């Protein structure tokens, strides 16, 4: 648990756990509901709003709302793009520039859980924008901080990959290096992308709230001690 009050519950999602799933499939939403039910002795159903999600192979900060008013207000912040989301990634190769911004037009591939590069005028094309800065250059790997300014599907993963720097472990978008714990099934593989910080306006106090998620332990072998926290 990273933050908890009467309105919000913010947690550090492990990969490859799903944020949401049908009944019977392990997922973060169900775990958080069980936690609330047990801690607050709620015999009836537990309300939990889910204003945003992380991809299955991605770890990090996920914010839940504990009542409908909080859910509406936080969801509106995501819709208006007033939320600040900062991710850490380990990508293949050496990113030359210390900082910058990337713009790409992308679109979802029909009937697939993937996206592709698109021309601006193509049907379904959406602009994806992010800002980045290099945190550390390692042996053929770059530790990079990414801040999406738009919320497109798989945006960070494809924007790094299209520049020759796929996220470690991300075979879907051209990654060639394994990452994380061994997994028998492809769905259980993780990628080196972590939702590090989330900044929102608290739905009731109106104060700025920033929550930071520690890195999974399996990142530490690739990072210096100062960054592997």
Short mmCIF file of C-alpha atoms in Angstrom, two decimals:
data_model
loop_
_atom_site.label_atom_id
_atom_site.label_comp_id
_atom_site.label_asym_id
_atom_site.label_seq_id
_atom_site.Cartn_x
_atom_site.Cartn_y
_atom_site.Cartn_z
CA UNK A 1 0.00 0.00 0.00
CA UNK A 2 1.40 3.39 -1.00
CA UNK A 3 -1.40 5.70 0.15
CA UNK A 4 -4.77 5.23 1.82
CA UNK A 5 -7.55 7.43 3.15
CA UNK A 6 -11.37 7.44 3.07
CA UNK A 7 -11.43 8.38 -0.61
CA UNK A 8 -8.36 6.90 -2.30
CA UNK A 9 -6.29 3.75 -2.18
CA UNK A 10 -3.03 3.77 -4.14
CA UNK A 11 -0.95 0.62 -4.56
CA UNK A 12 2.17 -0.69 -6.29
CA UNK A 13 0.97 -3.19 -8.90
CA UNK A 14 3.28 -6.15 -9.44
CA UNK A 15 3.80 -7.42 -12.98
CA UNK A 16 2.39 -9.54 -14.59
CA UNK A 17 -0.78 -9.12 -12.54
CA UNK A 18 -3.78 -7.74 -14.44
CA UNK A 19 -5.32 -4.51 -13.15
CA UNK A 20 -8.84 -5.82 -13.83
CA UNK A 21 -10.14 -9.19 -15.01
CA UNK A 22 -13.31 -11.33 -15.14
CA UNK A 23 -14.26 -13.28 -11.99
CA UNK A 24 -11.89 -16.14 -11.27
CA UNK A 25 -8.87 -14.54 -12.96
CA UNK A 26 -6.32 -13.08 -10.49
CA UNK A 27 -6.25 -9.30 -10.66
CA UNK A 28 -5.31 -6.24 -8.63
CA UNK A 29 -8.85 -4.88 -8.32
CA UNK A 30 -10.05 -8.11 -6.65
CA UNK A 31 -7.09 -8.10 -4.25
CA UNK A 32 -7.75 -4.52 -3.20
CA UNK A 33 -11.45 -5.21 -2.70
CA UNK A 34 -10.56 -8.18 -0.47
CA UNK A 35 -8.18 -5.97 1.51
CA UNK A 36 -10.87 -3.34 2.10
CA UNK A 37 -13.49 -5.92 3.00
CA UNK A 38 -11.22 -7.53 5.60
CA UNK A 39 -9.71 -4.35 7.06
CA UNK A 40 -13.00 -2.49 7.41
CA UNK A 41 -15.21 -5.53 8.12
CA UNK A 42 -17.56 -4.85 5.24
CA UNK A 43 -19.96 -7.82 4.91
CA UNK A 44 -21.63 -6.43 1.80
CA UNK A 45 -20.02 -5.65 -1.52
CA UNK A 46 -17.11 -3.21 -1.73
CA UNK A 47 -17.21 -0.28 -4.13
CA UNK A 48 -13.95 0.41 -5.95
CA UNK A 49 -13.54 2.86 -8.81
CA UNK A 50 -10.78 2.17 -11.35
CA UNK A 51 -9.93 5.47 -13.09
CA UNK A 52 -6.87 4.08 -14.91
CA UNK A 53 -4.99 0.84 -15.56
CA UNK A 54 -1.51 -0.49 -16.27
CA UNK A 55 -0.67 -3.10 -18.90
CA UNK A 56 -0.24 -6.63 -17.56
CA UNK A 57 3.59 -6.78 -17.92
CA UNK A 58 4.05 -3.30 -16.38
CA UNK A 59 4.51 -2.61 -12.65
CA UNK A 60 3.95 0.50 -10.56
CA UNK A 61 1.48 3.04 -9.21
CA UNK A 62 -2.24 2.38 -9.62
CA UNK A 63 -4.86 4.64 -8.02
CA UNK A 64 -8.28 3.34 -6.94
CA UNK A 65 -11.24 5.37 -5.65
CA UNK A 66 -13.24 4.22 -2.63
CA UNK A 67 -16.48 6.09 -3.41
CA UNK A 68 -18.32 7.26 -6.50
CA UNK A 69 -17.65 10.97 -6.01
CA UNK A 70 -13.89 10.38 -5.71
CA UNK A 71 -14.01 8.09 -8.75
CA UNK A 72 -15.77 10.74 -10.87
CA UNK A 73 -13.34 13.47 -9.87
CA UNK A 74 -10.18 11.40 -10.39
CA UNK A 75 -11.45 9.97 -13.67
CA UNK A 76 -12.07 13.52 -14.88
CA UNK A 77 -8.46 14.41 -14.13
CA UNK A 78 -7.25 11.52 -16.29
CA UNK A 79 -9.68 12.47 -19.07
CA UNK A 80 -8.49 16.09 -18.95
CA UNK A 81 -4.82 14.98 -18.86
CA UNK A 82 -4.15 17.00 -15.73
CA UNK A 83 -2.59 13.97 -14.04
CA UNK A 84 1.20 13.73 -14.15
CA UNK A 85 2.48 10.20 -14.82
CA UNK A 86 6.20 9.41 -14.70
CA UNK A 87 7.57 6.03 -15.77
CA UNK A 88 10.99 4.44 -15.54
CA UNK A 89 12.17 2.10 -18.27
CA UNK A 90 15.24 0.09 -19.18
CA UNK A 91 15.65 0.12 -22.95
CA UNK A 92 18.01 -1.60 -25.33
CA UNK A 93 20.96 0.36 -26.65
CA UNK A 94 22.25 3.80 -25.75
CA UNK A 95 19.89 6.77 -26.02
CA UNK A 96 22.17 9.58 -27.21
CA UNK A 97 20.33 12.75 -26.18
CA UNK A 98 20.04 13.49 -22.48
CA UNK A 99 16.46 14.74 -22.80
CA UNK A 100 13.84 15.58 -25.38
CA UNK A 101 10.32 14.99 -26.68
CA UNK A 102 8.91 12.44 -29.13
CA UNK A 103 5.80 12.74 -31.29
CA UNK A 104 4.30 9.85 -33.26
CA UNK A 105 0.99 9.00 -34.89
CA UNK A 106 -0.22 5.57 -33.83
CA UNK A 107 -3.35 3.48 -34.19
CA UNK A 108 -4.68 0.25 -32.75
CA UNK A 109 -4.52 -2.80 -34.99
CA UNK A 110 -8.05 -4.14 -35.52
CA UNK A 111 -8.85 -7.25 -33.46
CA UNK A 112 -5.39 -7.26 -31.86
CA UNK A 113 -4.05 -5.93 -28.56
CA UNK A 114 -1.29 -4.05 -30.38
CA UNK A 115 -0.69 -0.70 -32.06
CA UNK A 116 1.17 0.32 -35.20
CA UNK A 117 2.74 3.44 -36.66
CA UNK A 118 0.33 5.50 -38.76
CA UNK A 119 0.19 8.57 -40.96
CA UNK A 120 -1.48 11.60 -39.45
CA UNK A 121 -4.41 11.43 -41.85
CA UNK A 122 -4.95 7.66 -41.53
CA UNK A 123 -8.29 6.47 -40.08
CA UNK A 124 -7.98 5.88 -36.36
CA UNK A 125 -4.59 7.59 -36.08
CA UNK A 126 -3.91 9.42 -32.81
CA UNK A 127 -0.99 11.63 -31.83
CA UNK A 128 1.24 10.23 -29.07
CA UNK A 129 3.56 12.65 -27.28
CA UNK A 130 6.04 12.07 -24.48
CA UNK A 131 8.97 13.79 -22.81
CA UNK A 132 12.04 11.85 -21.69
CA UNK A 133 15.31 12.22 -19.87
CA UNK A 134 18.18 9.78 -19.48
CA UNK A 135 18.86 8.76 -15.88
CA UNK A 136 21.77 6.38 -16.44
CA UNK A 137 23.64 4.82 -19.36
CA UNK A 138 24.67 1.25 -18.69
CA UNK A 139 26.36 -1.48 -20.73
CA UNK A 140 24.20 -1.48 -23.91
CA UNK A 141 21.16 -0.45 -21.85
CA UNK A 142 19.74 2.98 -20.99
CA UNK A 143 17.75 3.77 -17.86
CA UNK A 144 15.29 6.41 -18.99
CA UNK A 145 12.47 8.43 -17.42
CA UNK A 146 9.36 8.86 -19.55
CA UNK A 147 6.47 11.25 -19.05
CA UNK A 148 3.53 10.67 -21.42
CA UNK A 149 1.60 13.80 -22.34
CA UNK A 150 -1.06 11.68 -24.04
CA UNK A 151 -2.59 8.38 -22.98
CA UNK A 152 -2.37 6.05 -25.97
CA UNK A 153 -2.34 2.26 -25.87
CA UNK A 154 1.21 0.92 -25.47
CA UNK A 155 2.49 4.42 -26.17
CA UNK A 156 5.74 4.31 -24.21
CA UNK A 157 6.61 0.84 -25.43
CA UNK A 158 6.22 1.67 -29.13
CA UNK A 159 7.73 5.15 -29.03
CA UNK A 160 10.96 3.79 -27.57
CA UNK A 161 10.94 0.76 -29.88
CA UNK A 162 10.43 2.84 -33.02
CA UNK A 163 13.65 4.69 -32.20
CA UNK A 164 15.62 1.48 -31.94
CA UNK A 165 15.33 1.21 -28.16
CA UNK A 166 12.69 -1.40 -27.26
CA UNK A 167 11.94 -1.92 -23.57
CA UNK A 168 13.81 -4.89 -22.14
CA UNK A 169 11.62 -7.99 -22.24
CA UNK A 170 9.13 -6.48 -24.69
CA UNK A 171 9.19 -9.08 -27.49
CA UNK A 172 5.86 -7.76 -28.82
CA UNK A 173 7.60 -4.61 -30.02
CA UNK A 174 10.97 -5.97 -31.06
CA UNK A 175 12.76 -6.50 -27.76
CA UNK A 176 15.50 -9.13 -27.95
CA UNK A 177 16.75 -9.16 -24.35
CA UNK A 178 15.07 -11.19 -21.64
CA UNK A 179 14.08 -9.40 -18.45
CA UNK A 180 12.69 -10.32 -15.05
CA UNK A 181 11.87 -13.68 -13.50
CA UNK A 182 11.61 -16.73 -15.79
CA UNK A 183 8.07 -17.48 -16.99
CA UNK A 184 6.62 -20.52 -18.71
CA UNK A 185 3.78 -18.68 -20.45
CA UNK A 186 4.24 -15.59 -22.64
CA UNK A 187 1.49 -13.77 -20.71
CA UNK A 188 3.57 -14.09 -17.53
CA UNK A 189 6.65 -12.34 -18.91
CA UNK A 190 7.32 -8.86 -17.55
CA UNK A 191 8.87 -5.84 -19.25
CA UNK A 192 11.23 -3.21 -17.84
CA UNK A 193 8.59 -0.50 -17.59
CA UNK A 194 7.51 0.80 -14.18
CA UNK A 195 4.96 3.50 -13.30
CA UNK A 196 7.27 5.33 -10.90
CA UNK A 197 5.25 8.39 -9.82
CA UNK A 198 1.69 9.62 -10.04
CA UNK A 199 0.62 13.17 -9.22
CA UNK A 200 -3.07 14.02 -8.92
CA UNK A 201 -5.21 16.60 -7.19
CA UNK A 202 -6.88 14.99 -4.19
CA UNK A 203 -10.60 14.79 -5.02
CA UNK A 204 -11.69 16.31 -1.71
CA UNK A 205 -8.81 18.22 -0.09
CA UNK A 206 -7.82 19.69 -3.50
CA UNK A 207 -4.18 19.38 -2.45
CA UNK A 208 -1.59 18.04 -4.87
CA UNK A 209 -0.79 14.40 -4.08
CA UNK A 210 2.33 12.68 -5.40
CA UNK A 211 2.88 8.97 -4.78
CA UNK A 212 6.04 7.07 -5.74
CA UNK A 213 6.33 3.30 -6.18
CA UNK A 214 9.55 1.42 -5.34
CA UNK A 215 11.05 -0.65 -8.14
CA UNK A 216 10.60 -4.43 -8.24
CA UNK A 217 13.58 -6.25 -6.77
CA UNK A 218 14.53 -7.80 -10.11
CA UNK A 219 15.55 -4.38 -11.48
CA UNK A 220 18.40 -4.06 -8.99
CA UNK A 221 20.91 -6.24 -10.83
CA UNK A 222 20.96 -3.75 -13.72
CA UNK A 223 20.99 -0.46 -11.81
CA UNK A 224 23.42 1.37 -9.57
CA UNK A 225 22.56 1.23 -5.88
CA UNK A 226 21.46 4.90 -5.88
CA UNK A 227 18.70 4.23 -8.43
CA UNK A 228 17.60 0.69 -7.53
CA UNK A 229 14.99 1.75 -4.98
#
